[in-house]
Amino acid sequence: MGSSANGFAGDRMSTSNGGGGVDKGVDFANYFCTYAFLYHQKEMLSDRVRMDAYFNSIFKNKTHFLGKTVLDVGTGSGILAIWSAQAGARKVYAVEATKMAEHARELVKANNLQDVVEVIEGSIEDITLPEKVDVIISEWMGYFLLRESMFDSVICARDRWLKPTGVMYPSRARMWLAPIRSGLGDKKMNDYEGSMDDWRYFLNETKNYYGVDMSCLTKPYSEEQKKYYLRTSLWNNLHPNQVIGTAAMIKEMDCLTVTVEEILSVEASISSTITGDDTRLCGFAGWFDVHFQGNKESPAEEEVELTTAPSQDHTTHWGQQVFLLHPPSRVQQGDIVNIDFSMIRSKENHRLMEVELGCEIAPSSSKPLAPFKSKYYIE
Amino acid sequence: MGSSANGFAGDRMSTSNGGGGVDKGVDFANYFCTYAFLYHQKEMLSDRVRMDAYFNSIFKNKTHFLGKTVLDVGTGSGILAIWSAQAGARKVYAVEATKMAEHARELVKANNLQDVVEVIEGSIEDITLPEKVDVIISEWMGYFLLRESMFDSVICARDRWLKPTGVMYPSRARMWLAPIRSGLGDKKMNDYEGSMDDWRYFLNETKNYYGVDMSCLTKPYSEEQKKYYLRTSLWNNLHPNQVIGTAAMIKEMDCLTVTVEEILSVEASISSTITGDDTRLCGFAGWFDVHFQGNKESPAEEEVELTTAPSQDHTTHWGQQVFLLHPPSRVQQGDIVNIDFSMIRSKENHRLMEVELGCEIAPSSSKPLAPFKSKYYIE
């Protein structure tokens, strides 16, 4: 046997929760554990776009925190809870499912906020608070907003612990999709073809040296490799000039009212107008933004936006999710790209996503090209 | 949030089974899944040292297979079961816990052996055979032999299904340790120091821009990084001239009689004589070999050895496990290195290992240097 260090598996597989309901042990092993590493906390704490947005949303809207009770869902190292306390909160409940809770507690103490911030180790679904809260703050966004399905836990917290007049931080979230050009597609196709060349060499060796014909596995092998190289969305921080058409919103949610039911799947039929001149449509990029706006009764004094859109100056650890088309298509300025987008959770792991992208290009000058449809995995 | 693709976690963590007994769901998600990928099967099937050893052990000892019943534990793609059938076995039971069983079944059929080879999907602990077998064949060896703890399942199969006169393939296994020189130690130490420089920069930024003092996390962060860069054993295929002293055997087992109890831990006090002239002792390398010798009643016609020792001509996918010393020590030809070695299973994941290495250098010319002790993680 001899499997390479766990990384190998992690690299390639979407892990299983047994197909049925979520096995908490499996979910912890596959998901939460990552957040128990300070290295990973540091990655998030070093994301200036992320940090500035939350920092400003709190300190430019102090009235939402002054003398109030706050719940931080998934506090990690405790940074949002600490800022909430520094902004004048009366009490902050900082809930964290992993052992990171212990570090959060140390950090709270080192910053002399132990009388305000109470770190609670446990999953939000299991723990109990002594009171309802005025504010729920959480940094719950995964790749392309919904990967990790962590917002389910925030909704659970909201429905159980937020006062009717309460405020959500962030209060609104949106998902975007736009056509892009990229060299990644050619590279991935080369990687795939290279891996199939290796396979054919391997087949010959195995037949000639060891007398076993493995050609019946060529189809499943090629499917496995296709999924890995061509059908898995890619993390990337694109340059804005790689976006070759108008971005379309595919989902908007009010964090105060959205239900789990409403985020189980995302469905949208959208259009994008090509803005680049005579270029290649290589695929689509998905990103998100969230807004800190308070609520109707008490709107934010200063609205703050956190966006993960392609930017020349600011990149985030979220980057964008890229869905590549094989092959790319030539497009012209003014062409209309009609897209049917749907995203559901993976049956094997509810924190991973499966995307179906239907696409039709209507050239401004001639008749529409044949439509095509692709499936992608967000892992 | 936004954790990098599962790989990130896998890269860094030894996953949890809840501390208590093995949670089968977690174990499957963390361990078995890897083997459900044809890509990984191909890696193993492309290891010529591994393939040649099993191929020769079967076809140069056909009397062990001719007209016999065989059990292949963890058949994967089915290669060992197919060879056993090709060598004349009357019946081969090929047991595989993952969905790879389906591919094994196709492969058996494509090679027209479906009347001899019966592929059974299930874990060996759960399944039942209609009869006892003459031969148990299995490729169960993990890094440094025991990583993955898969031999437990082979022992279970042996005690339940092998006839008293039965033969184990392989029949003997040995673990070796030897002093080495390597540039990896310097590189890893640089990586560690670099990551701590990053951390100190991060501390300043977080204090100055965001008003939070995180210095209380410096110690746990440095421990986390030390474990990752300095205390995790490394996979490597060493050149023989990197081995600077005599190799010592730290474990030998007869696969016919060894018990799980006897492989839960490995303890050895050994000595190695430095053979290199005025060189650096940078650490130790661990490897294993297994032998196909039949048993007393019916010894192999031709013994076959599979070794993962450093070799100029042959590398294996197992490579060697390298345990680095920080800092290295200057040693001379004839110096004696006394080593206390102990390896136990990780409490968090019984398929991963924890090693403790005590080491004392007795120079041939002067008095012994101060002894030192290090802990390592095999992940």
Tab-separated table of C-alpha atoms in Angstrom, chain A residues 1-16 23 25-31 33-52 55 59 73-77 79 82-83 86 96 100 103-104 106-107 110-111 139-143 147-148 150 195 198-199 201-202 205-207 209-217 220-221 224-225 229 317-318 349 352 379, chain B residues 1-16 23 25-26 28-31 33-52 55 59 73-77 79 82-83 86 96 100 103-104 106-107 110-111 138-143 147-148 150 195 198-199 201-202 205-207 209-217 220-221 224-225 229 317-318 349 352 379:
chain	number	residue	atom	x	y	z
A	1	MET	CA	0.000	0.000	0.000
A	2	GLY	CA	1.707	3.194	1.060
A	3	SER	CA	-0.546	6.173	0.469
A	4	SER	CA	1.334	9.438	0.301
A	5	ALA	CA	0.948	11.670	3.334
A	6	ASN	CA	-2.687	12.489	3.992
A	7	GLY	CA	-2.275	15.364	1.594
A	8	PHE	CA	-2.519	13.009	-1.344
A	9	ALA	CA	-5.970	11.926	-0.443
A	10	GLY	CA	-7.023	15.422	0.489
A	11	ASP	CA	-5.729	16.658	-2.821
A	12	ARG	CA	-7.993	14.494	-4.807
A	13	MET	CA	-11.008	13.463	-2.911
A	14	SER	CA	-14.262	14.882	-1.762
A	15	THR	CA	-14.653	13.055	1.478
A	16	SER	CA	-17.661	11.049	2.473
A	23	ASP	CA	-21.836	12.055	10.548
A	25	GLY	CA	-17.204	12.626	13.544
A	26	VAL	CA	-16.568	12.529	9.808
A	27	ASP	CA	-17.580	16.152	9.425
A	28	PHE	CA	-15.144	17.144	12.154
A	29	ALA	CA	-12.329	15.093	10.667
A	30	ASN	CA	-12.938	16.464	7.179
A	31	TYR	CA	-13.901	20.039	7.900
A	33	CYS	CA	-9.996	20.215	11.889
A	34	THR	CA	-8.589	22.666	9.355
A	35	TYR	CA	-9.659	25.542	11.566
A	36	ALA	CA	-7.866	24.080	14.577
A	37	PHE	CA	-4.544	25.125	12.994
A	38	LEU	CA	-3.101	28.531	13.849
A	39	TYR	CA	-1.422	28.472	10.450
A	40	HIS	CA	-4.828	28.530	8.800
A	41	GLN	CA	-6.129	31.187	11.209
A	42	LYS	CA	-3.107	33.298	10.278
A	43	GLU	CA	-3.950	32.958	6.587
A	44	MET	CA	-7.393	34.410	7.225
A	45	LEU	CA	-6.103	37.048	9.660
A	46	SER	CA	-3.590	38.148	7.011
A	47	ASP	CA	-6.312	38.778	4.426
A	48	ARG	CA	-6.387	42.591	4.521
A	49	VAL	CA	-9.585	42.891	2.488
A	50	ARG	CA	-11.349	40.592	4.934
A	51	MET	CA	-9.830	42.221	8.022
A	52	ASP	CA	-10.448	45.812	6.903
A	55	PHE	CA	-12.788	46.059	11.314
A	59	PHE	CA	-15.686	50.499	14.434
A	73	VAL	CA	-20.417	32.269	15.338
A	74	GLY	CA	-17.178	30.369	14.634
A	75	THR	CA	-14.907	32.817	16.397
A	76	GLY	CA	-11.696	30.970	15.509
A	77	SER	CA	-8.869	32.976	17.061
A	79	ILE	CA	-10.684	38.452	16.508
A	82	ILE	CA	-12.374	41.012	20.585
A	83	TRP	CA	-13.166	43.877	18.201
A	86	GLN	CA	-13.277	46.908	22.028
A	96	GLU	CA	-15.961	27.894	18.383
A	100	MET	CA	-8.925	26.876	18.615
A	103	HIS	CA	-6.269	29.966	21.890
A	104	ALA	CA	-9.167	32.399	21.551
A	106	GLU	CA	-5.812	33.072	25.827
A	107	LEU	CA	-6.035	35.901	23.306
A	110	ALA	CA	-4.019	38.732	26.885
A	111	ASN	CA	-6.071	41.667	25.605
A	139	GLU	CA	-17.201	35.285	9.088
A	140	TRP	CA	-18.877	32.259	7.542
A	141	MET	CA	-18.178	32.712	3.826
A	142	GLY	CA	-16.499	29.876	1.939
A	143	TYR	CA	-15.214	29.783	-1.604
A	147	ARG	CA	-18.779	26.230	-0.051
A	148	GLU	CA	-18.445	24.777	3.472
A	150	MET	CA	-21.286	27.162	7.236
A	195	SER	CA	-1.964	11.880	-17.707
A	198	ASP	CA	1.035	8.033	-19.016
A	199	TRP	CA	-1.914	5.708	-18.680
A	201	TYR	CA	2.263	3.672	-21.432
A	202	PHE	CA	1.251	2.030	-18.147
A	205	GLU	CA	3.955	-2.128	-19.432
A	206	THR	CA	1.386	-4.009	-17.388
A	207	LYS	CA	0.387	-6.173	-20.349
A	209	TYR	CA	5.718	-7.386	-18.186
A	210	TYR	CA	2.948	-8.705	-15.988
A	211	GLY	CA	0.500	-10.357	-18.376
A	212	VAL	CA	-2.552	-8.414	-17.263
A	213	ASP	CA	-4.733	-6.433	-19.649
A	214	MET	CA	-6.025	-3.334	-17.849
A	215	SER	CA	-7.513	-1.575	-20.863
A	216	CYS	CA	-11.021	-2.087	-19.485
A	217	LEU	CA	-10.110	0.540	-16.848
A	220	PRO	CA	-13.113	4.985	-15.644
A	221	TYR	CA	-9.527	6.241	-15.378
A	224	GLU	CA	-11.467	10.200	-12.906
A	225	GLN	CA	-8.756	12.325	-14.523
A	229	TYR	CA	-8.263	18.258	-14.335
A	317	HIS	CA	-7.729	34.349	0.250
A	318	TRP	CA	-11.114	33.472	-1.279
A	349	ASN	CA	-20.165	15.830	1.372
A	352	LEU	CA	-18.799	20.699	-1.216
A	379	GLU	CA	-13.845	20.867	-3.908
B	1	MET	CA	-13.651	31.301	6.378
B	2	GLY	CA	-12.531	29.769	3.106
B	3	SER	CA	-10.296	26.791	3.697
B	4	SER	CA	-8.193	25.875	0.697
B	5	ALA	CA	-9.301	22.748	-1.145
B	6	ASN	CA	-9.385	19.727	1.118
B	7	GLY	CA	-5.703	19.317	0.320
B	8	PHE	CA	-4.814	22.065	2.757
B	9	ALA	CA	-6.224	20.220	5.675
B	10	GLY	CA	-4.865	16.922	4.526
B	11	ASP	CA	-1.481	18.481	4.101
B	12	ARG	CA	-1.216	19.422	7.662
B	13	MET	CA	-3.359	17.361	9.851
B	14	SER	CA	-3.445	13.958	11.339
B	15	THR	CA	-7.151	13.393	11.331
B	16	SER	CA	-9.217	12.396	14.290
B	23	ASP	CA	-15.052	5.405	14.104
B	25	GLY	CA	-17.044	6.398	9.032
B	26	VAL	CA	-14.114	8.641	9.961
B	28	PHE	CA	-13.183	5.418	5.765
B	29	ALA	CA	-13.205	9.145	5.027
B	30	ASN	CA	-9.605	9.564	6.176
B	31	TYR	CA	-8.011	6.364	4.981
B	33	CYS	CA	-11.032	6.693	0.290
B	34	THR	CA	-7.512	7.178	-1.057
B	35	TYR	CA	-7.552	3.646	-2.386
B	36	ALA	CA	-10.819	4.221	-4.244
B	37	PHE	CA	-8.890	6.302	-6.806
B	38	LEU	CA	-7.502	4.588	-9.890
B	39	TYR	CA	-4.812	7.266	-9.916
B	40	HIS	CA	-3.505	5.950	-6.624
B	41	GLN	CA	-3.825	2.319	-7.734
B	42	LYS	CA	-1.771	3.233	-10.816
B	43	GLU	CA	0.942	4.701	-8.592
B	44	MET	CA	1.262	1.382	-6.782
B	45	LEU	CA	0.951	-0.678	-9.961
B	46	SER	CA	3.755	1.399	-11.497
B	47	ASP	CA	6.170	0.583	-8.668
B	48	ARG	CA	8.391	-1.946	-10.440
B	49	VAL	CA	10.150	-3.108	-7.264
B	50	ARG	CA	6.784	-3.861	-5.694
B	51	MET	CA	5.331	-5.445	-8.828
B	52	ASP	CA	8.388	-7.586	-9.607
B	55	PHE	CA	5.011	-11.271	-9.512
B	59	PHE	CA	5.173	-17.344	-10.468
B	73	VAL	CA	-6.626	-8.950	1.613
B	74	GLY	CA	-7.199	-5.460	0.188
B	75	THR	CA	-7.083	-6.485	-3.440
B	76	GLY	CA	-7.453	-2.957	-4.796
B	77	SER	CA	-7.450	-3.280	-8.587
B	79	ILE	CA	-3.698	-7.584	-9.519
B	82	ILE	CA	-5.412	-12.207	-10.910
B	83	TRP	CA	-1.800	-13.373	-10.734
B	86	GLN	CA	-3.014	-17.198	-13.488
B	96	GLU	CA	-11.645	-4.923	-1.001
B	100	MET	CA	-12.368	-0.131	-6.210
B	103	HIS	CA	-13.071	-2.068	-11.016
B	104	ALA	CA	-11.373	-5.221	-9.741
B	106	GLU	CA	-14.320	-5.663	-14.332
B	107	LEU	CA	-10.604	-6.413	-14.544
B	110	ALA	CA	-11.721	-8.721	-18.839
B	111	ASN	CA	-8.961	-11.216	-18.121
B	138	SER	CA	-1.669	-9.124	0.679
B	139	GLU	CA	0.215	-5.953	-0.033
B	140	TRP	CA	-0.399	-4.300	3.289
B	141	MET	CA	2.830	-2.397	3.894
B	142	GLY	CA	2.642	1.335	4.604
B	143	TYR	CA	5.423	3.855	4.956
B	147	ARG	CA	2.008	3.240	8.913
B	148	GLU	CA	-1.676	2.700	8.028
B	150	MET	CA	-3.286	-2.332	7.752
B	195	SER	CA	7.606	30.943	8.859
B	198	ASP	CA	6.365	35.823	8.796
B	199	TRP	CA	4.658	35.381	12.132
B	201	TYR	CA	5.688	40.507	10.806
B	202	PHE	CA	2.067	39.383	11.165
B	205	GLU	CA	0.618	44.303	11.478
B	206	THR	CA	-2.186	42.965	13.655
B	207	LYS	CA	-1.137	45.154	16.574
B	209	TYR	CA	-3.512	48.131	12.117
B	210	TYR	CA	-6.106	46.256	14.125
B	211	GLY	CA	-5.229	46.963	17.742
B	212	VAL	CA	-4.976	43.349	18.853
B	213	ASP	CA	-1.905	41.897	20.527
B	214	MET	CA	-1.492	38.285	19.413
B	215	SER	CA	1.949	37.672	20.868
B	216	CYS	CA	0.493	35.236	23.404
B	217	LEU	CA	-0.012	32.866	20.439
B	220	PRO	CA	1.671	27.625	20.263
B	221	TYR	CA	2.265	28.876	16.711
B	224	GLU	CA	2.657	23.987	15.458
B	225	GLN	CA	5.259	25.054	12.887
B	229	TYR	CA	8.705	21.470	9.606
B	317	HIS	CA	6.801	4.550	-3.861
B	318	TRP	CA	7.457	3.818	-0.188
B	349	ASN	CA	-5.438	8.385	14.404
B	352	LEU	CA	-0.422	7.315	11.984
B	379	GLU	CA	1.909	11.471	8.935
